Amino acid sequence: MGVIVKNNCIFILETKNTHYVLGVDKHGNNQHLHWGKKCSCDDYDIACKGDENSNHTFLDEIRQELTVFGQTMYRDCDIKAEFSDRCREINLEFKDFSSSEEQLSLTFRDKFYPLEITVNYQLFDDFDIIKRWTTIRNTGSTKIDFEKISSAQFSLPGVNPYTFMNTNGAWGGEFLETKTVLEGGYAIYESRKGASNHNNSPYFVAYNRADEKNGDVYFASLAYSGNFKVSCSRDLYGITRVVMGMNDFDFSHTVPGGKSFDTPPVYCGHTNGIGEMTRQMNSFCTKHLLPKQFHDKILPVLYNSWEATGFSVNAPQQIRLAEIAAQTGVELFVMDDGWFGQRKDDHAGLGDWYVNTEKFPNGLDELIERVNELGMDFGIWVEPEMVNADSDLFRSHPDWTYHYPHRKACELRNQLVLNLTRSDVQNYIFTTLDQLLSQHNIKYIKWDMNRPFSETGAENLENPQMYSYLHTMAVYNIVDRLKSKHPEVAIESCASGGGRCDLGALSHFDQAWTSDNTDGIDRITIQRGYSLLRPAKTMRAWVTDIEGINKPCSLDFRFAVAMQGALGLGGNLAQYSTEDLELCKKNIYLYKKIRNLVQFGDLYRILDIENDEISFNQYVSSDKKESVGFLIANATRFYKKRIPLTFDGLDENKRYRLTIQKKTYEKSGAYLMHVGIPIHIRGVDYNEIILINTCE
Ligand code: DGJ
């Protein structure tokens, strides 16, 4: 593993199982040479052809790592600039490279203007994953304006059309998988809403012929929570390329003389099969990307009050819920929206992060102390980036929101977005949250964000089109500062459900709220989409009272779905029967026994409810001695679900014991994976959690 440099012009990034190869030709053009299975390093070569004719230009048709706008290059570029004399083209030559065992940087410079661009690569032991980012450097003394600054470009091998997977969702239906065969033209996945959104994911997953188990899969995920763009294209010659990074929609950035800019990073990889992609990214994120305080800690079972009480929270009612939650085995009690300012509904209060004394006449500590006495930690909801017009904060600082002087701002959910590019706004948010955490024994923050941005005027900025990036960095920075001052506090990213769950958010927040849709059936599909390229450990999943409209599912069913992530409860426990509370207790007890496997194990997706009418996911320990499978079905048809249930990820030579449909089996891993156990599933509401352990 490591960086291998051949003849100072071919660069081979060797990961555990793959080679990623790039080079610089004799004219100083960067070229992408290979991505995929390893070949002999001696064989890699770089050619430099000329233009074929006036309509077939070399620059336009080669595979590249970095493409700039200029000369005879017309396809999607990574970087577009305007110099102080209004020249709008970049023309690069190779400057130099630096390399170490795990890192490579190639620097190109403009042939005339004082601009340098460096493409950077970092390798990680044991993973086929490479981190990529780009640095632009203004080495002169006058500013350079940029219209586009992408993080990375990829050229996919071969000339066959690729299938691109992404998610196409919305609030309440996040992470719904899509597959698009790109035969020609462009496919774009993006956000223009100010933050990464419920609609598309900032990644690409591409393959010619692949399934869960086999086939070459190429992917890259952007670690950035602002406006993003993943632009995939295929040209007449069959070359498929992807350019990804900050969206160039409503974007511009000025780099002053002597300054540089690093793009948000992209994590890319090549695996055999889609399942292996998920497993590598899952363990990669857990090891290298999630914030260090909690990345290797088991997540507690939480209770959240939102669906039970809405905005109408008060001390006796929250204490009552906490007392019941504690009996079921909950470890963290989170009070949601409604506890602060004049917050009676969503018309008022956002921005006023002091306790509402009508609802909590004895302050917050009465509740927190009771929660702690019950053996649970306490968590609290905030929405720091927002303000209601009806709030003390807005009355004192009407200029603190994004706005244009002569435009009426849209008040989605009756709220406005605070201009976090201002340092006074950042300080206010940090200070109020810091005080909240310093004055009370709070161990968990649910950081919400409930609307997209609009009227994004920011008079404080020379270049307001950079607001999305600067706002995003301010959020990351406040979260990091809070964590370094309060290292015992975990922070959840929520944005009306799963509106901000990209790898950028997950490099700063510890976990994410997946969706406001807690319908047991819908969640199966939402959670599958979430966990494709995001760690299951970060996926908060609650069992609530939504039984499913026209598709009822029992409490056990809802637990079997929610236990496949970081389990939480969100129902109105005060109305639960004794039997239901016993069911909660039983399921939470079981979850605590298997959560290590779910949160840190390898996920194998075996049956998909959308295509197979059954969902069967298995989580396997790294030593392959233990596994848990979640077998779930609702409304199977035609009596047809009489199938051999096969397993995955086991050791062929080990013997395992498992009980399924009340019958116990002892079989080899080989038998379980290649022959399977006969099962019969009929009717609605089928759910079974299967524990699989080695016999010895
Ligand atoms: C949206 C979140 O997704 C919900 O869980 C809840 O916290 C509400 N906001 C509160 O306003």
XYZ file of C-alpha atoms and ligand atoms in Angstrom:
707
model
C 0.000 0.000 0.000
C 1.212 3.508 -0.665
C 2.112 6.032 -3.320
C 4.382 4.749 -6.098
C 5.990 7.291 -8.413
C 7.221 6.099 -11.833
C 9.582 8.229 -13.935
C 8.389 11.346 -12.101
C 5.292 11.390 -14.293
C 3.135 8.394 -13.433
C 1.632 8.214 -9.958
C 0.135 4.985 -8.658
C -2.033 5.119 -5.540
C -2.037 1.588 -4.230
C -4.785 0.725 -1.728
C -5.546 -2.673 -0.220
C -7.097 -4.059 -3.429
C -6.967 -1.300 -6.021
C -4.806 0.973 -8.115
C -5.742 4.570 -8.825
C -3.322 5.872 -11.440
C -2.733 9.344 -12.827
C 0.024 11.017 -14.736
C 1.394 14.118 -16.365
C 2.179 13.931 -20.076
C 5.112 15.584 -21.835
C 3.063 18.744 -22.436
C 2.217 19.060 -18.767
C -1.398 17.882 -19.108
C -2.731 15.862 -16.247
C -4.311 12.564 -17.243
C -6.307 9.930 -15.458
C -4.895 6.499 -16.342
C -6.649 3.781 -14.363
C -8.982 3.060 -11.434
C -9.751 -0.471 -10.379
C -7.978 -3.808 -10.066
C -4.231 -3.785 -9.574
C -1.943 -4.285 -12.566
C 1.826 -4.493 -12.744
C 3.200 -1.014 -12.069
C 5.655 -1.487 -14.960
C 2.792 -1.597 -17.430
C 1.290 1.824 -16.770
C 2.068 4.257 -19.543
C 1.059 7.741 -20.557
C 0.387 8.811 -24.157
C 0.059 12.263 -25.581
C -1.814 12.515 -28.822
C -2.492 15.732 -30.697
C -5.847 17.056 -31.816
C -7.411 14.769 -34.424
C -9.063 17.561 -36.327
C -10.613 20.921 -35.566
C -13.706 19.314 -34.054
C -11.947 16.595 -32.056
C -9.660 18.292 -29.619
C -7.319 16.337 -27.419
C -8.039 18.393 -24.295
C -11.769 17.958 -24.669
C -11.601 14.210 -25.054
C -9.015 12.921 -22.591
C -9.667 11.532 -19.134
C -8.410 13.958 -16.524
C -8.027 14.476 -12.809
C -8.288 18.234 -13.033
C -9.967 20.163 -15.812
C -9.908 23.937 -16.083
C -11.944 26.143 -18.359
C -9.880 27.390 -21.272
C -8.289 26.611 -24.634
C -10.157 23.909 -26.527
C -11.709 22.217 -23.504
C -15.504 22.505 -23.622
C -16.792 19.808 -21.279
C -17.610 20.231 -17.597
C -14.640 21.816 -15.854
C -13.548 21.747 -12.227
C -12.337 25.311 -12.025
C -13.283 28.502 -13.807
C -11.619 31.816 -12.960
C -11.487 35.428 -14.031
C -8.209 37.310 -13.608
C -7.952 41.001 -12.803
C -7.555 41.970 -16.490
C -10.837 40.145 -17.316
C -9.068 37.137 -18.877
C -11.479 34.236 -18.216
C -9.287 31.277 -19.126
C -6.780 29.207 -17.221
C -3.889 27.571 -19.058
C -1.901 25.213 -16.857
C 1.538 23.667 -16.883
C 2.909 21.117 -14.461
C 4.909 22.650 -11.606
C 5.900 19.828 -9.238
C 4.706 17.066 -6.968
C 5.239 15.963 -3.403
C 4.572 12.498 -2.085
C 4.852 10.374 1.014
C 3.700 6.856 1.864
C 0.061 8.008 2.243
C -0.161 11.311 0.437
C 0.330 12.739 -3.029
C -0.018 16.308 -4.247
C 0.465 17.446 -7.831
C 0.740 21.170 -8.431
C -0.017 22.905 -11.713
C 0.461 26.599 -12.382
C -0.954 28.995 -14.896
C 1.496 29.791 -17.702
C 1.054 33.521 -17.178
C -1.108 34.430 -14.195
C -0.152 33.888 -10.538
C -2.442 30.912 -9.959
C -1.476 27.469 -8.703
C -3.818 24.528 -8.416
C -2.916 21.415 -6.423
C -4.771 18.133 -6.554
C -4.324 16.198 -3.308
C -4.769 12.516 -2.478
C -4.605 10.706 0.852
C -4.592 6.929 1.384
C -5.758 4.968 4.414
C -4.435 1.622 5.657
C -6.823 -1.275 5.107
C -9.300 0.625 2.959
C -9.811 1.018 -0.786
C -10.829 4.579 -0.083
C -8.940 7.705 -1.124
C -9.528 11.226 0.116
C -9.289 13.864 -2.602
C -9.405 17.634 -2.474
C -8.100 20.585 -4.455
C -6.172 23.636 -3.328
C -6.143 26.888 -5.264
C -3.440 29.409 -4.479
C -3.200 33.023 -5.584
C 0.544 33.626 -5.628
C 0.220 37.203 -6.854
C -0.907 40.413 -5.243
C -4.234 41.101 -6.977
C -7.433 39.149 -6.430
C -8.657 36.307 -8.632
C -12.410 35.652 -8.973
C -13.697 32.112 -9.318
C -17.033 31.076 -10.792
C -16.541 27.415 -10.076
C -14.308 25.467 -7.698
C -14.991 21.738 -7.619
C -13.392 19.250 -5.279
C -12.566 16.475 -7.733
C -13.148 15.020 -11.145
C -13.407 11.315 -11.929
C -13.174 9.409 -15.184
C -14.682 5.958 -15.044
C -13.003 3.023 -16.804
C -14.154 1.592 -20.129
C -16.682 2.932 -22.564
C -19.927 1.178 -21.606
C -22.715 3.273 -20.121
C -22.780 3.355 -16.344
C -25.748 3.050 -14.032
C -25.704 5.834 -11.448
C -27.320 5.319 -8.072
C -28.377 8.263 -5.956
C -31.293 9.164 -3.762
C -34.298 11.148 -4.867
C -36.290 12.132 -1.848
C -38.175 14.860 -0.099
C -39.180 15.691 3.446
C -40.816 12.559 4.879
C -39.448 10.396 2.065
C -35.703 10.820 2.245
C -33.053 8.568 0.693
C -35.279 6.803 -1.840
C -32.853 5.028 -4.140
C -32.779 5.883 -7.836
C -30.911 4.218 -10.666
C -30.200 6.046 -13.913
C -28.442 4.547 -16.914
C -26.444 7.375 -18.403
C -26.060 6.713 -22.116
C -25.301 10.288 -23.083
C -25.530 13.868 -21.859
C -25.666 14.747 -18.193
C -27.208 13.503 -14.949
C -26.979 16.010 -12.114
C -27.515 15.520 -8.410
C -27.453 18.759 -6.471
C -28.679 21.125 -3.814
C -29.488 24.785 -4.401
C -31.245 25.199 -1.072
C -28.309 26.520 0.951
C -27.643 23.243 2.714
C -27.440 19.652 1.539
C -31.057 18.601 1.331
C -33.729 15.905 1.479
C -33.679 15.486 -2.286
C -30.344 14.225 -3.611
C -27.234 12.882 -1.930
C -23.848 14.525 -2.538
C -22.288 11.385 -3.955
C -22.129 9.145 -6.975
C -22.227 5.364 -7.121
C -21.619 3.949 -10.595
C -21.321 0.504 -12.143
C -21.734 -1.260 -15.480
C -22.859 -4.583 -14.168
C -22.899 -5.010 -10.426
C -25.139 -6.226 -7.651
C -24.820 -6.448 -3.886
C -22.145 -9.136 -4.079
C -20.212 -8.699 -7.304
C -19.139 -6.300 -9.990
C -16.964 -3.214 -10.227
C -18.489 -0.376 -8.244
C -17.036 3.157 -8.289
C -18.181 5.759 -5.807
C -17.287 9.067 -4.224
C -19.001 10.996 -1.470
C -18.543 14.711 -0.826
C -18.017 15.802 2.770
C -19.858 19.101 2.564
C -23.238 20.306 3.812
C -23.753 23.369 1.605
C -25.019 23.702 -1.961
C -23.395 20.847 -3.863
C -23.325 19.503 -7.380
C -22.469 16.056 -8.662
C -22.423 16.302 -12.423
C -22.157 12.996 -14.309
C -21.728 12.911 -18.066
C -21.041 10.516 -20.932
C -19.625 11.694 -24.228
C -19.885 10.303 -27.738
C -16.762 8.228 -27.231
C -18.244 6.501 -24.217
C -16.191 8.251 -21.554
C -18.111 8.717 -18.350
C -16.929 11.499 -16.086
C -18.079 12.991 -12.809
C -17.266 16.469 -11.513
C -18.285 17.107 -7.921
C -18.007 19.728 -5.232
C -19.575 23.035 -4.244
C -22.399 23.949 -6.599
C -21.504 26.613 -9.157
C -25.152 27.728 -9.062
C -25.290 31.194 -7.449
C -21.611 30.857 -6.579
C -18.543 32.987 -6.768
C -15.446 33.237 -4.666
C -12.632 35.754 -4.623
C -9.175 34.698 -3.522
C -7.051 37.733 -2.571
C -3.367 37.880 -3.452
C -1.224 35.617 -1.291
C -4.206 33.532 -0.130
C -5.322 29.988 -0.849
C -8.499 27.945 -0.627
C -8.980 24.234 0.085
C -12.109 22.624 -1.297
C -14.261 20.322 0.799
C -12.923 16.765 0.498
C -14.349 13.829 -1.410
C -13.932 10.191 -0.306
C -13.807 7.855 -3.280
C -13.393 4.133 -3.700
C -13.681 1.075 -5.890
C -15.118 -2.175 -4.551
C -16.360 -5.512 -5.741
C -20.133 -5.252 -5.241
C -22.412 -2.615 -3.753
C -22.509 -4.379 -0.393
C -18.728 -4.156 -0.053
C -18.943 -0.416 -0.795
C -21.346 0.027 2.122
C -19.196 -2.060 4.452
C -15.973 -0.258 3.574
C -17.538 3.179 3.892
C -19.273 2.193 7.109
C -16.091 1.107 8.838
C -14.034 3.841 7.185
C -16.377 6.519 8.531
C -16.444 4.960 11.969
C -12.653 4.800 12.095
C -11.563 7.950 10.282
C -14.423 10.374 9.755
C -16.837 10.534 12.685
C -15.843 12.931 15.464
C -13.364 11.352 17.808
C -15.293 11.647 21.107
C -17.928 9.087 20.230
C -16.808 7.326 17.051
C -15.983 4.112 18.911
C -18.705 4.371 21.581
C -21.992 2.541 21.592
C -24.904 4.944 21.135
C -27.449 4.992 23.962
C -31.135 4.169 23.505
C -32.924 7.502 23.591
C -36.429 8.750 24.170
C -37.561 11.891 22.295
C -40.662 13.835 23.297
C -41.598 15.415 19.936
C -44.248 13.048 18.644
C -45.765 12.661 22.110
C -46.054 16.276 23.184
C -45.287 18.578 20.238
C -44.598 22.134 21.462
C -46.686 21.708 24.631
C -43.916 20.592 26.940
C -43.956 21.204 30.699
C -42.120 19.871 33.717
C -44.666 17.398 35.201
C -45.507 15.900 31.802
C -41.822 15.481 30.801
C -41.023 13.981 34.211
C -43.901 11.534 33.797
C -42.582 10.490 30.364
C -39.062 10.197 31.756
C -40.239 7.926 34.571
C -41.923 5.581 32.126
C -39.038 5.723 29.653
C -36.572 4.773 32.387
C -38.596 1.664 33.220
C -38.308 0.433 29.642
C -34.513 0.717 29.625
C -34.067 4.094 27.881
C -30.651 5.639 28.637
C -31.005 9.188 27.275
C -34.085 11.378 27.627
C -34.332 14.156 25.032
C -36.806 17.005 25.376
C -37.639 18.333 21.916
C -39.022 21.676 20.709
C -41.108 23.996 22.920
C -39.100 24.539 26.132
C -37.699 28.058 25.468
C -38.688 31.684 24.925
C -42.357 32.258 24.029
C -42.513 29.016 22.086
C -46.159 27.912 22.092
C -46.141 26.833 18.475
C -43.891 27.460 15.487
C -44.723 31.181 15.296
C -42.506 32.422 18.111
C -39.446 31.926 20.220
C -36.676 30.669 17.917
C -33.506 32.503 18.864
C -34.456 32.974 22.541
C -32.571 30.098 24.108
C -33.654 30.704 27.691
C -36.141 28.538 29.536
C -39.852 29.361 29.363
C -40.756 29.917 33.014
C -44.471 29.326 32.508
C -43.720 25.800 31.348
C -40.793 25.272 33.722
C -41.454 27.521 36.775
C -38.643 25.819 38.699
C -36.200 25.979 35.814
C -34.824 23.148 33.702
C -32.889 21.514 36.499
C -35.975 20.099 38.174
C -36.502 17.937 35.079
C -32.815 17.247 34.457
C -32.203 16.164 38.050
C -35.176 13.800 37.950
C -33.969 12.354 34.634
C -30.524 11.822 36.161
C -32.014 10.254 39.308
C -33.781 7.814 37.026
C -30.371 6.799 35.679
C -30.652 8.558 32.309
C -28.717 11.345 30.638
C -30.572 14.450 29.534
C -30.636 15.936 26.033
C -32.304 19.012 24.575
C -33.511 20.360 21.215
C -32.273 23.611 19.671
C -32.474 25.219 16.238
C -29.592 27.701 16.446
C -29.423 28.857 12.819
C -32.989 30.181 12.851
C -35.055 32.989 14.335
C -38.779 33.768 14.481
C -39.749 37.351 13.680
C -41.693 37.095 16.946
C -38.668 36.739 19.209
C -36.562 38.954 21.433
C -33.551 38.150 19.281
C -35.144 39.404 16.073
C -36.579 42.468 17.802
C -33.078 43.398 19.005
C -31.222 42.371 15.824
C -33.474 42.562 12.764
C -30.343 42.818 10.612
C -29.003 39.423 11.704
C -30.907 37.411 9.096
C -30.029 36.941 5.436
C -32.065 39.572 3.601
C -32.256 42.095 0.802
C -33.283 45.600 1.848
C -36.130 45.834 -0.700
C -37.411 42.284 -0.695
C -39.815 40.697 1.744
C -38.188 37.596 3.157
C -40.087 34.289 2.819
C -40.899 32.979 6.271
C -41.047 29.243 5.776
C -42.384 27.678 8.983
C -42.604 31.290 10.203
C -38.848 31.496 10.528
C -35.886 33.292 9.012
C -32.338 32.080 8.560
C -29.698 33.790 10.675
C -26.716 35.074 8.750
C -24.040 32.833 10.211
C -21.399 34.402 8.018
C -21.386 37.286 10.556
C -19.023 36.849 13.471
C -21.452 38.540 15.931
C -24.140 35.989 15.020
C -21.651 33.139 15.403
C -20.615 34.478 18.809
C -24.234 34.794 19.937
C -24.990 31.193 18.994
C -21.823 29.822 20.527
C -22.245 31.829 23.738
C -25.906 30.973 24.315
C -25.353 27.264 23.661
C -22.195 27.276 25.746
C -24.129 28.852 28.628
C -26.907 26.303 28.277
C -24.384 23.460 28.437
C -22.384 25.079 31.252
C -25.432 25.792 33.437
C -27.166 22.436 33.092
C -26.200 18.800 33.045
C -26.959 18.330 29.354
C -25.283 15.458 27.535
C -26.942 15.646 24.153
C -27.989 18.341 21.734
C -30.433 17.765 18.915
C -29.424 20.544 16.486
C -32.314 21.109 14.100
C -32.591 23.195 10.917
C -36.077 23.384 9.484
C -36.066 25.369 6.295
C -34.055 25.997 3.136
C -32.414 29.396 2.617
C -33.907 32.258 0.604
C -33.215 35.972 0.026
C -29.587 35.244 0.826
C -28.370 38.816 0.876
C -25.444 39.348 3.235
C -24.223 42.925 3.261
C -21.305 41.978 5.469
C -19.787 39.898 2.662
C -17.800 41.246 -0.234
C -18.937 38.172 -2.078
C -22.366 37.060 -0.815
C -22.497 34.176 -3.329
C -20.103 32.427 -0.966
C -22.782 32.395 1.783
C -23.561 28.684 1.549
C -19.922 27.695 2.052
C -19.305 30.245 4.817
C -22.540 29.373 6.611
C -21.673 25.679 6.470
C -18.176 26.287 7.825
C -19.628 28.439 10.625
C -21.960 25.611 11.665
C -19.063 23.124 11.672
C -16.941 25.561 13.634
C -19.546 26.242 16.336
C -20.206 22.515 16.723
C -16.460 21.828 17.024
C -15.973 24.607 19.575
C -18.889 23.388 21.674
C -17.511 19.886 21.580
C -14.048 20.877 22.568
C -15.414 22.850 25.535
C -17.996 20.177 26.436
C -16.423 16.918 25.291
C -19.047 14.837 27.080
C -21.855 16.251 24.903
C -22.950 14.402 21.755
C -24.606 16.412 18.979
C -27.212 15.170 16.514
C -27.694 16.702 13.082
C -31.372 17.135 12.280
C -32.783 19.155 9.408
C -36.533 18.473 9.349
C -35.463 14.853 9.424
C -32.680 13.816 7.046
C -31.961 17.148 5.360
C -28.329 17.356 6.461
C -26.762 13.911 6.737
C -23.850 14.186 4.318
C -20.311 13.146 5.231
C -19.437 16.781 6.003
C -22.129 16.921 8.683
C -21.069 13.507 9.927
C -17.463 14.698 10.336
C -18.697 17.156 12.992
C -22.025 15.854 14.331
C -22.105 12.460 16.026
C -25.333 11.175 14.556
C -28.252 12.218 12.405
C -32.036 12.193 12.537
C -32.955 10.148 9.501
C -36.494 11.262 8.728
C -39.603 12.710 10.336
C -41.424 9.827 8.737
C -41.505 7.162 11.457
C -43.992 4.875 9.707
C -42.561 1.390 10.231
C -42.966 0.307 6.619
C -41.727 3.502 4.976
C -38.715 3.476 7.290
C -37.462 0.196 5.825
C -36.887 1.909 2.481
C -35.671 5.200 3.963
C -33.142 3.455 6.201
C -31.870 1.280 3.364
C -31.179 4.403 1.286
C -29.528 6.155 4.233
C -27.172 3.299 5.005
C -25.926 2.835 1.449
C -23.040 5.255 2.020
C -23.552 6.419 5.608
C -22.744 4.476 8.764
C -25.685 2.663 10.396
C -24.287 3.817 13.734
C -25.210 7.413 12.924
C -28.750 6.589 11.828
C -31.184 7.561 14.591
C -34.309 5.424 14.353
C -37.297 5.781 16.660
C -40.217 3.539 17.403
C -43.285 5.780 17.515
C -47.047 5.448 17.572
C -47.404 5.656 13.807
C -48.682 2.211 13.022
C -48.802 2.722 9.290
C -51.698 4.058 7.291
C -53.515 1.204 5.509
C -50.590 -1.049 6.360
C -50.692 -1.596 10.096
C -47.566 -2.797 11.791
C -47.227 -3.898 15.390
C -44.945 -2.509 18.049
C -42.620 -5.503 17.626
C -42.496 -4.812 13.883
C -41.586 -1.166 14.458
C -38.848 -2.242 16.870
C -37.448 -4.733 14.360
C -37.108 -1.872 11.874
C -35.740 0.741 14.288
C -33.239 -1.659 15.864
C -31.304 -1.598 12.579
C -29.832 1.760 13.500
C -29.343 3.734 16.712
C -32.580 2.865 18.499
C -34.863 5.469 20.030
C -38.422 5.681 21.303
C -40.685 8.533 20.312
C -44.248 7.533 21.184
C -46.550 8.823 23.886
C -45.481 6.359 26.561
C -48.031 7.807 28.994
C -50.739 6.176 26.896
C -49.050 2.796 26.508
C -50.708 -0.258 28.062
C -48.767 -2.415 30.518
C -48.370 -5.014 27.757
C -46.954 -2.456 25.341
C -44.488 -1.204 27.934
C -43.417 -4.807 28.539
C -42.859 -5.167 24.794
C -40.707 -2.018 24.814
C -38.699 -3.379 27.705
C -38.198 -6.754 26.032
C -37.089 -5.184 22.764
C -34.761 -2.649 24.373
C -33.177 -5.465 26.390
C -32.614 -7.419 23.180
C -31.281 -4.343 21.377
C -28.693 -3.790 24.088
C -27.439 -7.337 23.465
C -27.107 -6.871 19.706
C -26.370 -3.176 19.270
C -22.647 -3.720 19.122
C -23.239 -5.790 15.981
C -25.600 -3.229 14.458
C -23.502 -0.176 15.242
C -20.080 -1.664 14.467
C -20.750 -4.820 12.429
C -20.696 -5.458 8.691
C -24.047 -4.928 7.004
C -25.210 -7.451 4.409
C -28.401 -6.578 2.523
C -29.931 -9.843 1.415
C -33.585 -9.182 0.565
C -35.089 -5.821 -0.317
C -38.718 -5.035 0.509
C -39.106 -3.025 -2.709
C -38.124 -5.904 -4.984
C -38.571 -9.039 -2.888
C -41.560 -8.139 -0.652
C -39.292 -9.110 2.232
C -36.532 -7.159 3.883
C -33.645 -9.192 5.260
C -30.547 -7.415 6.524
C -27.789 -9.078 8.452
C -25.071 -7.516 10.621
C -21.954 -9.635 11.194
C -19.115 -9.204 13.697
C -15.633 -8.748 12.269
C -14.514 -12.164 13.624
C -17.609 -13.719 11.976
C -18.589 -15.436 15.198
C -21.828 -13.569 15.739
C -24.506 -12.119 13.570
C -28.032 -10.791 13.792
C -30.569 -10.834 10.982
C -33.759 -8.779 10.694
C -36.427 -10.557 8.672
C -39.388 -8.313 7.942
C -42.345 -8.503 5.598
C -45.684 -6.858 5.237
C -48.518 -7.936 2.976
C -46.822 -10.648 0.941
C -49.044 -11.867 -1.882
C -50.022 -15.089 -3.664
C -48.879 -17.393 -0.818
C -45.558 -17.343 -2.566
C -43.066 -16.545 0.119
C -41.906 -20.055 0.718
C -38.210 -19.592 0.174
C -34.839 -20.791 1.369
C -33.515 -17.910 3.435
C -29.830 -17.557 2.669
C -27.323 -15.668 4.792
C -24.123 -13.801 4.036
C -20.849 -12.687 5.558
C -20.354 -15.875 7.592
C -17.286 -18.124 7.732
C -17.927 -21.076 5.406
C -16.036 -23.389 7.734
C -17.570 -22.380 11.035
C -20.710 -24.031 12.412
C -23.510 -21.756 13.532
C -26.615 -22.156 15.660
C -29.775 -20.200 14.951
C -33.478 -20.390 15.625
C -35.889 -19.328 12.959
C -39.656 -19.779 12.845
C -39.377 -21.602 16.196
C -36.994 -24.278 14.875
C -33.327 -24.465 15.893
C -30.659 -25.359 13.338
C -26.958 -26.071 13.510
C -25.358 -25.615 10.107
C -22.062 -24.644 8.562
C -21.578 -21.109 7.264
C -21.265 -22.630 3.788
C -24.676 -24.292 4.089
C -26.346 -21.166 5.436
C -24.886 -19.011 2.679
C -25.332 -21.372 -0.282
C -28.338 -23.548 0.595
C -30.267 -21.652 3.249
C -33.062 -22.432 5.683
C -36.599 -23.019 4.372
C -39.044 -20.388 5.600
C -42.651 -19.580 4.902
C -43.922 -16.030 5.206
C -47.605 -15.156 4.836
C -49.791 -12.212 5.548
C -48.980 -8.930 7.214
C -46.726 -7.743 9.978
C -44.066 -10.446 9.842
C -40.951 -9.684 11.851
C -38.288 -11.890 13.290
C -34.904 -11.062 14.753
C -32.546 -13.976 14.173
C -29.490 -14.411 16.365
C -26.720 -16.441 14.743
C -23.803 -17.634 16.867
C -20.969 -20.065 16.334
C -21.548 -23.425 18.027
C -18.252 -23.616 19.928
C -38.209 18.756 12.905
C -37.578 17.514 13.464
O -37.242 16.641 12.435
C -38.517 16.876 14.471
O -37.976 15.687 14.947
C -38.745 17.858 15.584
O -37.561 18.073 16.277
C -39.309 19.154 15.030
N -38.490 19.680 13.978
C -39.430 20.181 16.123
O -39.796 21.407 15.666
